[in-house]
CSV table of N, CA and C in Angstrom, one decimal:
chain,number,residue,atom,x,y,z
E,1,UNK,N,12.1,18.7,57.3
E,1,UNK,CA,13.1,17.8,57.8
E,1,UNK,C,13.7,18.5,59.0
E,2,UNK,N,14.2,17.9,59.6
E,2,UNK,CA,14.6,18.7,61.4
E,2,UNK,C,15.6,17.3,61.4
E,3,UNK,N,17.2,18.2,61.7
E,3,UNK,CA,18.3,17.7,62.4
E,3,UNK,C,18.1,17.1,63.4
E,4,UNK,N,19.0,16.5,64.0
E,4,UNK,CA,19.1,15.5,65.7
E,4,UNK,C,19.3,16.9,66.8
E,5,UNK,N,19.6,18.4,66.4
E,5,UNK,CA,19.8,19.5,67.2
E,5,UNK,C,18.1,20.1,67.5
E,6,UNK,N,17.1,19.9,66.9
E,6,UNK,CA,16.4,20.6,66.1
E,6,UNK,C,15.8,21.5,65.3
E,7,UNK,N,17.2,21.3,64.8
E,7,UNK,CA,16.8,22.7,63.2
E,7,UNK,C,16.0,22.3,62.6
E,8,UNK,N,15.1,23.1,62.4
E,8,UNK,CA,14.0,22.7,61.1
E,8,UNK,C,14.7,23.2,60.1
E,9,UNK,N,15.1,22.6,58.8
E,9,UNK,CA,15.4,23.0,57.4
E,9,UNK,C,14.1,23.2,56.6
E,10,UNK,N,14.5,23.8,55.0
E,10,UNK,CA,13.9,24.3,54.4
E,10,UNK,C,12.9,23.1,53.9
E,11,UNK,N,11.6,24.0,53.2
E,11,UNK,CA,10.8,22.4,53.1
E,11,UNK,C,11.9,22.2,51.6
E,12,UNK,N,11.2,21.1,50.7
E,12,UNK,CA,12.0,20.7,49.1
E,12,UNK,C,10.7,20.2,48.6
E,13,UNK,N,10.5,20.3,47.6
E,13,UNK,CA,9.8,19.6,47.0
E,13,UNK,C,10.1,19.2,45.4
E,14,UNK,N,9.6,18.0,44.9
E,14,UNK,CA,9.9,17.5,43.8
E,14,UNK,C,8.4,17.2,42.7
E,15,UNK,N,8.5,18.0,41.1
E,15,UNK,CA,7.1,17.7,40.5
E,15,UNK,C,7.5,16.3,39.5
E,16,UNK,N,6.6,15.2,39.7
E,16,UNK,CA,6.8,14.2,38.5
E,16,UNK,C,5.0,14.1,37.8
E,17,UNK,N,5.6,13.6,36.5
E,17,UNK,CA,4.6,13.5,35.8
E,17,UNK,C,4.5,12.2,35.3
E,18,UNK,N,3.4,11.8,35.6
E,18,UNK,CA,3.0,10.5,35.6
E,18,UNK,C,2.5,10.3,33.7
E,19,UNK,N,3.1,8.9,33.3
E,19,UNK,CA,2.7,9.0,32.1
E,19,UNK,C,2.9,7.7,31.7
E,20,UNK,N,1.4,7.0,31.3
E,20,UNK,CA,1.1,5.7,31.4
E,20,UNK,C,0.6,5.5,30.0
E,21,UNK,N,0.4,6.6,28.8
E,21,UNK,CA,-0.2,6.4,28.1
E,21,UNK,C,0.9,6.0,26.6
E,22,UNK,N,0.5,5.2,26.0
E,22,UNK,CA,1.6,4.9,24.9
E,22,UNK,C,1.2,5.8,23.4
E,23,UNK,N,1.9,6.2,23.0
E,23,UNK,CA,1.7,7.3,21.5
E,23,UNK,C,1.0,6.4,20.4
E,24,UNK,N,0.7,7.7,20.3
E,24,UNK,CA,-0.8,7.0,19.0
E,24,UNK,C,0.4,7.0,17.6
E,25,UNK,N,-0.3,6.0,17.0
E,25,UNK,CA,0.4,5.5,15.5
E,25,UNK,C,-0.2,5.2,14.6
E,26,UNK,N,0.1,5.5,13.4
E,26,UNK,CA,-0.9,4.8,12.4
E,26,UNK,C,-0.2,5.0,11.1
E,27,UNK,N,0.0,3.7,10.3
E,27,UNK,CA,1.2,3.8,9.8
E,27,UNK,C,-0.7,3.9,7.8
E,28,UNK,N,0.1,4.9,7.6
E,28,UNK,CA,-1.2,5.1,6.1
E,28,UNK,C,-0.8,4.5,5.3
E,29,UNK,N,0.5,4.6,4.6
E,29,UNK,CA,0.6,3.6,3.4
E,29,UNK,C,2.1,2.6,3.2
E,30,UNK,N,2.3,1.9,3.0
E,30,UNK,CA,1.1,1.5,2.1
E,30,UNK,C,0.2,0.3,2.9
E,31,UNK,N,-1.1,-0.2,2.6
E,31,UNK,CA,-2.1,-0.7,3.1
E,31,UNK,C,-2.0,-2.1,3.6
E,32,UNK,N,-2.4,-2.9,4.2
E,32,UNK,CA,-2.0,-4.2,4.4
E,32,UNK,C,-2.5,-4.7,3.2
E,33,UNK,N,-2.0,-6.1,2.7
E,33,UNK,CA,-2.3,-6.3,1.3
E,33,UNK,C,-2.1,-6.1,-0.1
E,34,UNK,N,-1.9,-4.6,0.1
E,34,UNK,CA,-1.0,-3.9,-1.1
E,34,UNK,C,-0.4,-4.6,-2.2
E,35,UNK,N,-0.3,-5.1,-3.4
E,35,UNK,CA,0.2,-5.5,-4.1
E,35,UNK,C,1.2,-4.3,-4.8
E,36,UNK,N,2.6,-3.9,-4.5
E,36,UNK,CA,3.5,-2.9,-5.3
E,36,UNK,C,4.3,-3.0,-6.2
E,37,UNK,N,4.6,-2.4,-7.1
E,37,UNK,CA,5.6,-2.6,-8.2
E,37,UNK,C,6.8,-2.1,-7.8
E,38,UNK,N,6.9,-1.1,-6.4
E,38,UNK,CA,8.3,-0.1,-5.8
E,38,UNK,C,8.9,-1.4,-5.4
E,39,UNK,N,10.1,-1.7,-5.2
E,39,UNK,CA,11.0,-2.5,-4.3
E,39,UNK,C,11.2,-1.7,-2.9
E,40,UNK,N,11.4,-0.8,-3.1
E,40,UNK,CA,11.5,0.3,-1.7
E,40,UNK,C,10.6,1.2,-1.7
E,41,UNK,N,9.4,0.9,-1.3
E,41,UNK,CA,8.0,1.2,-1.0
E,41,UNK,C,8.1,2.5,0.5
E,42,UNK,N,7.8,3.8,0.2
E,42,UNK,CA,8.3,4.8,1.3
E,42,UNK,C,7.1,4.4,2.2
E,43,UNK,N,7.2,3.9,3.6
E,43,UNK,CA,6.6,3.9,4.2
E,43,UNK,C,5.8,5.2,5.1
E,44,UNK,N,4.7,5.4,5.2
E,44,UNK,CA,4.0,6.5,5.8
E,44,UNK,C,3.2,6.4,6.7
E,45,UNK,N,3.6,7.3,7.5
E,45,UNK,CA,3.2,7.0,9.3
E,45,UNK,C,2.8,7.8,10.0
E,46,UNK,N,1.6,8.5,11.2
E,46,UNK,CA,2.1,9.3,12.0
E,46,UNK,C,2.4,8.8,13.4
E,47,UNK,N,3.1,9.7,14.1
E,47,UNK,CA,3.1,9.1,15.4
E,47,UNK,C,3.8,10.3,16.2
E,48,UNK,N,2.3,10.1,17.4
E,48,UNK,CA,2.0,11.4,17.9
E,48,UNK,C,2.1,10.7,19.6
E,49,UNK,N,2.6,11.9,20.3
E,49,UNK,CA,2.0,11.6,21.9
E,49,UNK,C,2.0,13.1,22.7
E,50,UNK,N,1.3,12.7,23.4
E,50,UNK,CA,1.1,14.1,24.5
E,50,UNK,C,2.0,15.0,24.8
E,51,UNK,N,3.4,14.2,25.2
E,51,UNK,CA,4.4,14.6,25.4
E,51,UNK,C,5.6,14.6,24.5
E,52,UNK,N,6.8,13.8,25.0
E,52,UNK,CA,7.4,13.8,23.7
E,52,UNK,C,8.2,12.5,23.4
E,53,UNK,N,8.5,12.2,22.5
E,53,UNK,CA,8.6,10.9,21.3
E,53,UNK,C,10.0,10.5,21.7
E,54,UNK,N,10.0,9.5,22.1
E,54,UNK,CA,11.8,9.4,22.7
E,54,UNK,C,12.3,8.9,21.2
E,55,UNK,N,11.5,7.8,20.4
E,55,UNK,CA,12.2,7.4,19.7
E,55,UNK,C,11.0,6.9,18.3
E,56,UNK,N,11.4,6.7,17.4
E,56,UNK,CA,10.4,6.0,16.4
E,56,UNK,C,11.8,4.8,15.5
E,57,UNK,N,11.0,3.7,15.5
E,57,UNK,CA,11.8,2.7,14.7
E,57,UNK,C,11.2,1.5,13.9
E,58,UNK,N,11.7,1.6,12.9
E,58,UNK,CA,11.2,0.7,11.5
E,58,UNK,C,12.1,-0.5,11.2
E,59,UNK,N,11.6,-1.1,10.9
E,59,UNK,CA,11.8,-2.9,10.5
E,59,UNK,C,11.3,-3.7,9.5
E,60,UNK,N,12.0,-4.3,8.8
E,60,UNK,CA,11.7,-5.2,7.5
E,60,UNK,C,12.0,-6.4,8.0
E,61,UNK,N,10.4,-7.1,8.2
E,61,UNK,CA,10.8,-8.5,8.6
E,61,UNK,C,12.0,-8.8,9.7
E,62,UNK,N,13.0,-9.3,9.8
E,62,UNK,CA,13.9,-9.7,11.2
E,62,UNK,C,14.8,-8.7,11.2
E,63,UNK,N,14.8,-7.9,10.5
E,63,UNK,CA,16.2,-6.9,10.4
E,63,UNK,C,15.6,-6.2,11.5
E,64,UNK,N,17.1,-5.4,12.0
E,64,UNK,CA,17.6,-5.2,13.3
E,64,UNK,C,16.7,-3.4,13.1
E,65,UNK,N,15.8,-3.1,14.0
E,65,UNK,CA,15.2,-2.2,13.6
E,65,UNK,C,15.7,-0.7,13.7
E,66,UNK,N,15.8,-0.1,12.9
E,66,UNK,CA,16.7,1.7,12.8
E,66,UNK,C,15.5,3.0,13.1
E,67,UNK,N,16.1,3.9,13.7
E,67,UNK,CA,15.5,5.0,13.5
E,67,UNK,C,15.0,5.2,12.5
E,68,UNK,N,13.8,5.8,12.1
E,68,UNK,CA,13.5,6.4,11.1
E,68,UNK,C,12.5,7.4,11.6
E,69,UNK,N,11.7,8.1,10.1
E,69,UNK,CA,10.8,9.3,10.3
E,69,UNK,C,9.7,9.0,9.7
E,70,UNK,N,8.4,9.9,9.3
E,70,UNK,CA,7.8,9.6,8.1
E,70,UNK,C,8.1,9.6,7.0
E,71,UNK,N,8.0,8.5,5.9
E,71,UNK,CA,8.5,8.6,4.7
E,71,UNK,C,9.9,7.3,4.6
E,72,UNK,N,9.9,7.2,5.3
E,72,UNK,CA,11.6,5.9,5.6
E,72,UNK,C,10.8,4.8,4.4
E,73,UNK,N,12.5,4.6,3.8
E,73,UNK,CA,12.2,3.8,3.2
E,73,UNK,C,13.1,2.5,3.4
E,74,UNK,N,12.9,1.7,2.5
E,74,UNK,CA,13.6,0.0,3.6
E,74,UNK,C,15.2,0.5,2.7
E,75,UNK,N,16.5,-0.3,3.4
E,75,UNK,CA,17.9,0.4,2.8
E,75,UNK,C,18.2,-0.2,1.1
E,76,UNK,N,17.5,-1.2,1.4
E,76,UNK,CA,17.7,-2.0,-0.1
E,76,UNK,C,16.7,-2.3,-0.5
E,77,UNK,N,17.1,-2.6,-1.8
E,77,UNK,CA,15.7,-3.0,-2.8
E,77,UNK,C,14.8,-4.4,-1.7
E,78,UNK,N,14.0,-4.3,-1.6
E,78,UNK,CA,13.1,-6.1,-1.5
E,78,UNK,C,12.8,-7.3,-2.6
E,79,UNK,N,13.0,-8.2,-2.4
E,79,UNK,CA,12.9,-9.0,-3.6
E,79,UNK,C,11.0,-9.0,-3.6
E,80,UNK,N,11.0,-9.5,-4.8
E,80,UNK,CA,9.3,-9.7,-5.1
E,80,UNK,C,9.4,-10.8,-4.4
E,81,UNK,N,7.5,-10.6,-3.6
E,81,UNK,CA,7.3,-11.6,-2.4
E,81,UNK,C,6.4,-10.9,-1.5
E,82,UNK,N,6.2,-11.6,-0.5
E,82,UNK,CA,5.1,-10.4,0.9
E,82,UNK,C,6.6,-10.0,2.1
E,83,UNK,N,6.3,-8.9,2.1
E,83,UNK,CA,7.3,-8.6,3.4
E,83,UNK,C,6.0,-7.9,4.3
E,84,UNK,N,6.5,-7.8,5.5
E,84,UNK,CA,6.2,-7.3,6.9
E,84,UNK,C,7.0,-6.2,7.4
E,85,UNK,N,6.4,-4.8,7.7
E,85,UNK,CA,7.1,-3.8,7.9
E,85,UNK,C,6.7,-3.4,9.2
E,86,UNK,N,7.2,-3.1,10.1
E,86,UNK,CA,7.1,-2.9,11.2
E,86,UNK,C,7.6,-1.6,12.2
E,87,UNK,N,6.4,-0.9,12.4
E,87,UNK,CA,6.8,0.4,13.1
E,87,UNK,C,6.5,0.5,14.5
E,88,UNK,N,7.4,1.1,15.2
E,88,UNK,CA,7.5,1.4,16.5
E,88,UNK,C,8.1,2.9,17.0
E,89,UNK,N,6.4,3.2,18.2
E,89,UNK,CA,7.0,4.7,18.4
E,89,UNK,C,7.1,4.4,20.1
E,90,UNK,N,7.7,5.4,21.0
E,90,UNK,CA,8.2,5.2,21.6
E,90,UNK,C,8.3,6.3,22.7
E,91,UNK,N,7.5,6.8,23.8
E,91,UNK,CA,7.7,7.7,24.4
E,91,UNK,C,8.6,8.0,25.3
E,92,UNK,N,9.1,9.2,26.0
E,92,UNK,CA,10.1,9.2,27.0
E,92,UNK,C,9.8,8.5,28.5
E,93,UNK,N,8.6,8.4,28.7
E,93,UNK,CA,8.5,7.5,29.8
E,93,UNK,C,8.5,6.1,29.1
E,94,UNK,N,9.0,5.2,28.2
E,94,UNK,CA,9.0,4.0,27.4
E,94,UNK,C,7.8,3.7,27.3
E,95,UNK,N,6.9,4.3,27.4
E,95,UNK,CA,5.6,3.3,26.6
E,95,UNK,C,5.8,3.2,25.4
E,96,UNK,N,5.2,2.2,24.1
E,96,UNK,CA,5.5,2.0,23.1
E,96,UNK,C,4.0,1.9,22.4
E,97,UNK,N,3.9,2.0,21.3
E,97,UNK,CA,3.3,1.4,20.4
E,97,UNK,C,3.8,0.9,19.1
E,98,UNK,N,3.7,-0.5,18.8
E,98,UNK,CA,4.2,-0.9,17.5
E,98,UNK,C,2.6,-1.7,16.8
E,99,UNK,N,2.9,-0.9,15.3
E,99,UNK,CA,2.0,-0.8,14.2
E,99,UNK,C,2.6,-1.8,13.2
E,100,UNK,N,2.3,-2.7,12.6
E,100,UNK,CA,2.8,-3.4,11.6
E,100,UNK,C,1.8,-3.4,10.4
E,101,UNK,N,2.3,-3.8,8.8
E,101,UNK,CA,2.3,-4.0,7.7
E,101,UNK,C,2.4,-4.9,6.6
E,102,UNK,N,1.7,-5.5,5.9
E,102,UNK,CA,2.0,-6.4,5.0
E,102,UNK,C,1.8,-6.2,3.9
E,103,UNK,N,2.5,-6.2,2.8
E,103,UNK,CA,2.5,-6.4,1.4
E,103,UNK,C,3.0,-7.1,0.5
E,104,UNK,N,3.2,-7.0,-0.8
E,104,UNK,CA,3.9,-7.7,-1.8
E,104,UNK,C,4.1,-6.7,-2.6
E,105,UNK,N,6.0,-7.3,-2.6
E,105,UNK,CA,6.1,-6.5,-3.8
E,105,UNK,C,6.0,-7.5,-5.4
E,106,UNK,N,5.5,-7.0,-6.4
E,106,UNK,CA,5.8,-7.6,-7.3
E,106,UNK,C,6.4,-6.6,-8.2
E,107,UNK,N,7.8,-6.6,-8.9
E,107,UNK,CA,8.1,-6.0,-10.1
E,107,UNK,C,8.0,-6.4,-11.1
E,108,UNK,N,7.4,-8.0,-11.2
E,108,UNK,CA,7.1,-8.0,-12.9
E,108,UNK,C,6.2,-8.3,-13.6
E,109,UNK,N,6.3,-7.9,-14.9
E,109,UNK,CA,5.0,-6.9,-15.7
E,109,UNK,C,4.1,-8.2,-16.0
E,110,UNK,N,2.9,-8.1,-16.4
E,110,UNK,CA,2.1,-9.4,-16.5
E,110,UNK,C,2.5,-9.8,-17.8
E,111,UNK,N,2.2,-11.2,-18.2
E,111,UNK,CA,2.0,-11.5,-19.5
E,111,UNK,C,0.5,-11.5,-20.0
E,112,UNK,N,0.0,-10.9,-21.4
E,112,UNK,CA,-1.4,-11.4,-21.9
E,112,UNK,C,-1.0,-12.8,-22.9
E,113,UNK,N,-1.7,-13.6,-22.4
E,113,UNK,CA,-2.2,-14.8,-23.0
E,113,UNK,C,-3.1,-14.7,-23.9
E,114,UNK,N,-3.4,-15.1,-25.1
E,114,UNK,CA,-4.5,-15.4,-25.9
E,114,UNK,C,-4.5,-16.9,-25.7
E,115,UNK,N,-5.9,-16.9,-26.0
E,115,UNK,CA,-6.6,-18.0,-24.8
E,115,UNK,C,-7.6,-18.3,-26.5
E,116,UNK,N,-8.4,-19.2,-26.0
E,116,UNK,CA,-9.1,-20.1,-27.3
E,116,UNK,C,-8.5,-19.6,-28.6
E,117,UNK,N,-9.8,-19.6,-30.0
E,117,UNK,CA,-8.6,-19.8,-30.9
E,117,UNK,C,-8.8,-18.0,-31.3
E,118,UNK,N,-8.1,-17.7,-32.3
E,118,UNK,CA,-8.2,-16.0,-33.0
E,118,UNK,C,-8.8,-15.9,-33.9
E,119,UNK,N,-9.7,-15.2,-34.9
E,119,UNK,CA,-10.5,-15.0,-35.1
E,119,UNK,C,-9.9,-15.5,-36.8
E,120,UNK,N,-10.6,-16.1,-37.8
E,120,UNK,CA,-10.5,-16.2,-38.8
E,120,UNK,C,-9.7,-17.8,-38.8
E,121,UNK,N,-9.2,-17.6,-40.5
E,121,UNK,CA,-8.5,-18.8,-41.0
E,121,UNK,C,-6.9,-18.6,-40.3
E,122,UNK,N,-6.3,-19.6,-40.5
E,122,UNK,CA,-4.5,-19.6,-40.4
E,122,UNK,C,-4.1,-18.8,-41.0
E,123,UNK,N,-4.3,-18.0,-41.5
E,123,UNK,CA,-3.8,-16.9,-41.9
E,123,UNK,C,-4.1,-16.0,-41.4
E,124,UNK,N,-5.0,-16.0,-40.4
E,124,UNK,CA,-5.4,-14.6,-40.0
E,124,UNK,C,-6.4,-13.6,-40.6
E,125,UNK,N,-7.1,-14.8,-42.2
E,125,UNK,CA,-8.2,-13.7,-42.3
E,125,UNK,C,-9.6,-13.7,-42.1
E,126,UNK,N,-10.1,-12.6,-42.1
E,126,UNK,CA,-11.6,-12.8,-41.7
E,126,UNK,C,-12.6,-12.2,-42.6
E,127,UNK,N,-13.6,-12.3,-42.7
E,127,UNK,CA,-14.8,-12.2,-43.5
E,127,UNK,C,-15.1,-10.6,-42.5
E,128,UNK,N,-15.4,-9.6,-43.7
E,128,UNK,CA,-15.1,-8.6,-43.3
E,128,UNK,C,-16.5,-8.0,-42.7
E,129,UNK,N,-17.8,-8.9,-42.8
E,129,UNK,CA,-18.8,-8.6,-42.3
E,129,UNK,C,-18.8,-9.3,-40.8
E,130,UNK,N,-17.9,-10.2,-40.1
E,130,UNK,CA,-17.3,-10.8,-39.2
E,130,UNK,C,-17.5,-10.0,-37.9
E,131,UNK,N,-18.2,-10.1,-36.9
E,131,UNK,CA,-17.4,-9.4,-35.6
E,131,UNK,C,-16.2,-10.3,-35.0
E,132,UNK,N,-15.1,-9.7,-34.9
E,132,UNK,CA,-13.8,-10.9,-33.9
E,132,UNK,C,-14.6,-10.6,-32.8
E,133,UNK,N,-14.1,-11.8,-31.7
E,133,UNK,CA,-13.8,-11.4,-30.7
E,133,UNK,C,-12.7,-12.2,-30.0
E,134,UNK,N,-11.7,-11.3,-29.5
E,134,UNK,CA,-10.9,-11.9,-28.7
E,134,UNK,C,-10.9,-12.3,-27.5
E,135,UNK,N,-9.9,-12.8,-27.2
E,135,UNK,CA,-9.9,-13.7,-25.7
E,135,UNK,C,-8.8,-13.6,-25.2
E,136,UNK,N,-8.4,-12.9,-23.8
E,136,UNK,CA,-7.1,-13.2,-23.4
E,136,UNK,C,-7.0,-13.9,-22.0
E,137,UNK,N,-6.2,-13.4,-21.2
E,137,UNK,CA,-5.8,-14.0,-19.9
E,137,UNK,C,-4.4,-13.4,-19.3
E,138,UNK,N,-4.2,-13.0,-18.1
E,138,UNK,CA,-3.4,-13.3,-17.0
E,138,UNK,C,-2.9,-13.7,-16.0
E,139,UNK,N,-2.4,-13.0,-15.0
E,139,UNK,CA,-2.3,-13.7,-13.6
E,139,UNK,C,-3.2,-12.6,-13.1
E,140,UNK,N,-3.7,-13.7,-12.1
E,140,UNK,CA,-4.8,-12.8,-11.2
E,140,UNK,C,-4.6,-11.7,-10.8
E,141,UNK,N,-5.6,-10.9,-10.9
E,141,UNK,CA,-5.6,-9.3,-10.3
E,141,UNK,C,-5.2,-8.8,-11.5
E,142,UNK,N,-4.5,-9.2,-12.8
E,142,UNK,CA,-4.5,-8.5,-13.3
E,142,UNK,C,-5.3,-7.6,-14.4
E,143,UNK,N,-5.4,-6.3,-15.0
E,143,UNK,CA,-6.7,-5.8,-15.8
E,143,UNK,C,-6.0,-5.4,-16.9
E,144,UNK,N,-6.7,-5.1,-17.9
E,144,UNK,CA,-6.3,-4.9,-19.8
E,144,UNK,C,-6.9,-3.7,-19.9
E,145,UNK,N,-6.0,-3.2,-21.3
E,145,UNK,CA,-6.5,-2.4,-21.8
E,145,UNK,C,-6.1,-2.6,-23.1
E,146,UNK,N,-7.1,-2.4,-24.2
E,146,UNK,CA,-7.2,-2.9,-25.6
E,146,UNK,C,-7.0,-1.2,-26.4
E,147,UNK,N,-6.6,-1.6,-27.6
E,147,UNK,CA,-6.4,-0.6,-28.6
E,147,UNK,C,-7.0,-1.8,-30.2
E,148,UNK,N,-6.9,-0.9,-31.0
E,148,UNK,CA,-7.0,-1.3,-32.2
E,148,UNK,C,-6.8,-0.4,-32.9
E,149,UNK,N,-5.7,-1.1,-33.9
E,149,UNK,CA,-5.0,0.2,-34.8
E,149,UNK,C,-4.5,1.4,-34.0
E,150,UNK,N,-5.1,2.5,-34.5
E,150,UNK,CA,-4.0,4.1,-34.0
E,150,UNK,C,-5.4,4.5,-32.6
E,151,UNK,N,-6.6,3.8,-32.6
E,151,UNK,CA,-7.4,4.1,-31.7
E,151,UNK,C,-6.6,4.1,-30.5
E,152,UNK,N,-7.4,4.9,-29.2
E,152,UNK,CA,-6.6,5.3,-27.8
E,152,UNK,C,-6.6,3.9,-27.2
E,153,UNK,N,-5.5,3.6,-25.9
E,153,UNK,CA,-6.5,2.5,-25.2
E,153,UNK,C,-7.5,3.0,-24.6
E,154,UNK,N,-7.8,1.4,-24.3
E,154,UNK,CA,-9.5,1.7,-23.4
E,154,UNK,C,-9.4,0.7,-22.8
E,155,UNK,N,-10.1,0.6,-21.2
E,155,UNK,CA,-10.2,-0.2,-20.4
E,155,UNK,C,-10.9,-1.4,-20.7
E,156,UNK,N,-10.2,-2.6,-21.2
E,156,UNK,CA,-11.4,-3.8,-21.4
E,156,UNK,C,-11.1,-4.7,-20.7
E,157,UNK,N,-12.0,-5.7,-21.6
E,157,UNK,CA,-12.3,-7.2,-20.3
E,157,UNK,C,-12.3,-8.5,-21.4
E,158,UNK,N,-11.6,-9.5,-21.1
E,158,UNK,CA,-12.0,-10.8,-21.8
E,158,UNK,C,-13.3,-11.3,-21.8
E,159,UNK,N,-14.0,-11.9,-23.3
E,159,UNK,CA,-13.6,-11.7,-24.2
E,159,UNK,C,-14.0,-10.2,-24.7
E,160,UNK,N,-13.7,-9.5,-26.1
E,160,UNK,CA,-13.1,-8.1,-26.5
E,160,UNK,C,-14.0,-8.7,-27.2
E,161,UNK,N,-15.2,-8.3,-28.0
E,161,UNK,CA,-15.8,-8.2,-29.3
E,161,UNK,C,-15.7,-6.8,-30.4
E,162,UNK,N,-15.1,-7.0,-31.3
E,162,UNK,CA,-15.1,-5.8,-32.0
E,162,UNK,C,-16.2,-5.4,-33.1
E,163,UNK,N,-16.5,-4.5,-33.8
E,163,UNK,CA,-17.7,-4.5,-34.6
E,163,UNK,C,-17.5,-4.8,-35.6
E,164,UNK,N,-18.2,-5.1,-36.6
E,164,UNK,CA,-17.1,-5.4,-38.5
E,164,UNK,C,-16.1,-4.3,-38.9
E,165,UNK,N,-15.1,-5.1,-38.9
E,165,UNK,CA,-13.8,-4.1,-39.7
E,165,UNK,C,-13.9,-3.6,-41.1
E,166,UNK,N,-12.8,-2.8,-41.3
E,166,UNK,CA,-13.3,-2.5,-42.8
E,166,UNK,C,-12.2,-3.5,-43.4
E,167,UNK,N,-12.3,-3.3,-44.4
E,167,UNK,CA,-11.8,-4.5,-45.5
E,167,UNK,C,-10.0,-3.8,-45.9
E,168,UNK,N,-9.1,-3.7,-44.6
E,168,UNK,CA,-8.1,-3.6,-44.4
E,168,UNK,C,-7.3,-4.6,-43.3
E,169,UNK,N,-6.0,-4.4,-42.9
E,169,UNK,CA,-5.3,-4.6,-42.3
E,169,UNK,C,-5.0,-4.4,-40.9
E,170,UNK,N,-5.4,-5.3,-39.8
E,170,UNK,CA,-6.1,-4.5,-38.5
E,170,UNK,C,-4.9,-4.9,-37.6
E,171,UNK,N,-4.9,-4.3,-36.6
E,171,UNK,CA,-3.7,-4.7,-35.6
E,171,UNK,C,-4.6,-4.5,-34.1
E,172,UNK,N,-5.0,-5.6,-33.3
E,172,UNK,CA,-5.6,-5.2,-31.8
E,172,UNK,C,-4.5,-5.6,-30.9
């Protein structure tokens, strides 16, 4: 720079850093699709950038989106249903990246149906050289597990055939 006298002044100079790249995100769980039993499902994220993170923010469906971290969870329970969870990270030059989510939560427990008829007479008894076999039902997706008597469960499937009982009083 040089005055109207002609001083030359000192040089100046100024360093910027150019930064066009938006922060990587990737939100782990829970999965798109997810079917959950949690009403406040902790959402899990990372979100990384070269430099540094001006801001990260989370959102349930229309709600007004808040700071959060990894691990944020929504402020209130969710009713059972699909919600959309929505993350946004955020560098100090404003580039953004937003990652979104879909699930359902369901909290309640299935019902088993017995389905055709149960094995034996109206009373419930059966010919002790007999194999039962039962029959149940749910709502979709859902899976069984069978016991009989003080036996462990164990993973089954409709219909359940059991082998001849002995000539007692059985509970499946």
């Amino acid at each position: 720079q040089r005055d109207a006298a002609g001083n030359l002044g000192s040089s100046s100079a100024i360093t910027v850093t150019v930064d066009s790249t938006a922060p990587a995100l990737t939100i782990s769980s829970p999965t798109s699709g997810a079917a959950l039993a949690n009403p406040r499902p902790p959402i899990n994220f990372i979100a990384s950038d070269g430099n540094t993170l001006a801001s990260v923010q989370c959102k349930v469906g229309a709600a007004a989106p808040v700071n959060c971290t990894d691990g944020w969870q929504p402020p209130t329970d969710l009713p059972d249903g699909s919600h959309s969870v929505q993350v946004q990270a955020t560098d100090a030059a404003g580039n953004a990246t937003t990652e979104s989510v879909t699930f359902t939560v369901d909290t309640n427990a299935p019902d088993t149906n017995w389905t055709g008829s149960l094995p034996g007479d109206t009373n419930g008894l059966i010919d002790k050289n007999v194999a039962p076999t039962f029959t149940f039902s749910s709502e979709p997706g859902a899976t069984f597990r069978c016991k009989l008597d003080s036996n462990p469960w164990v993973t089954c499937t409709s219909p359940r055939a059991l082998s001849a009982l002995t000539d007692i009083s059985h509970t499946f």
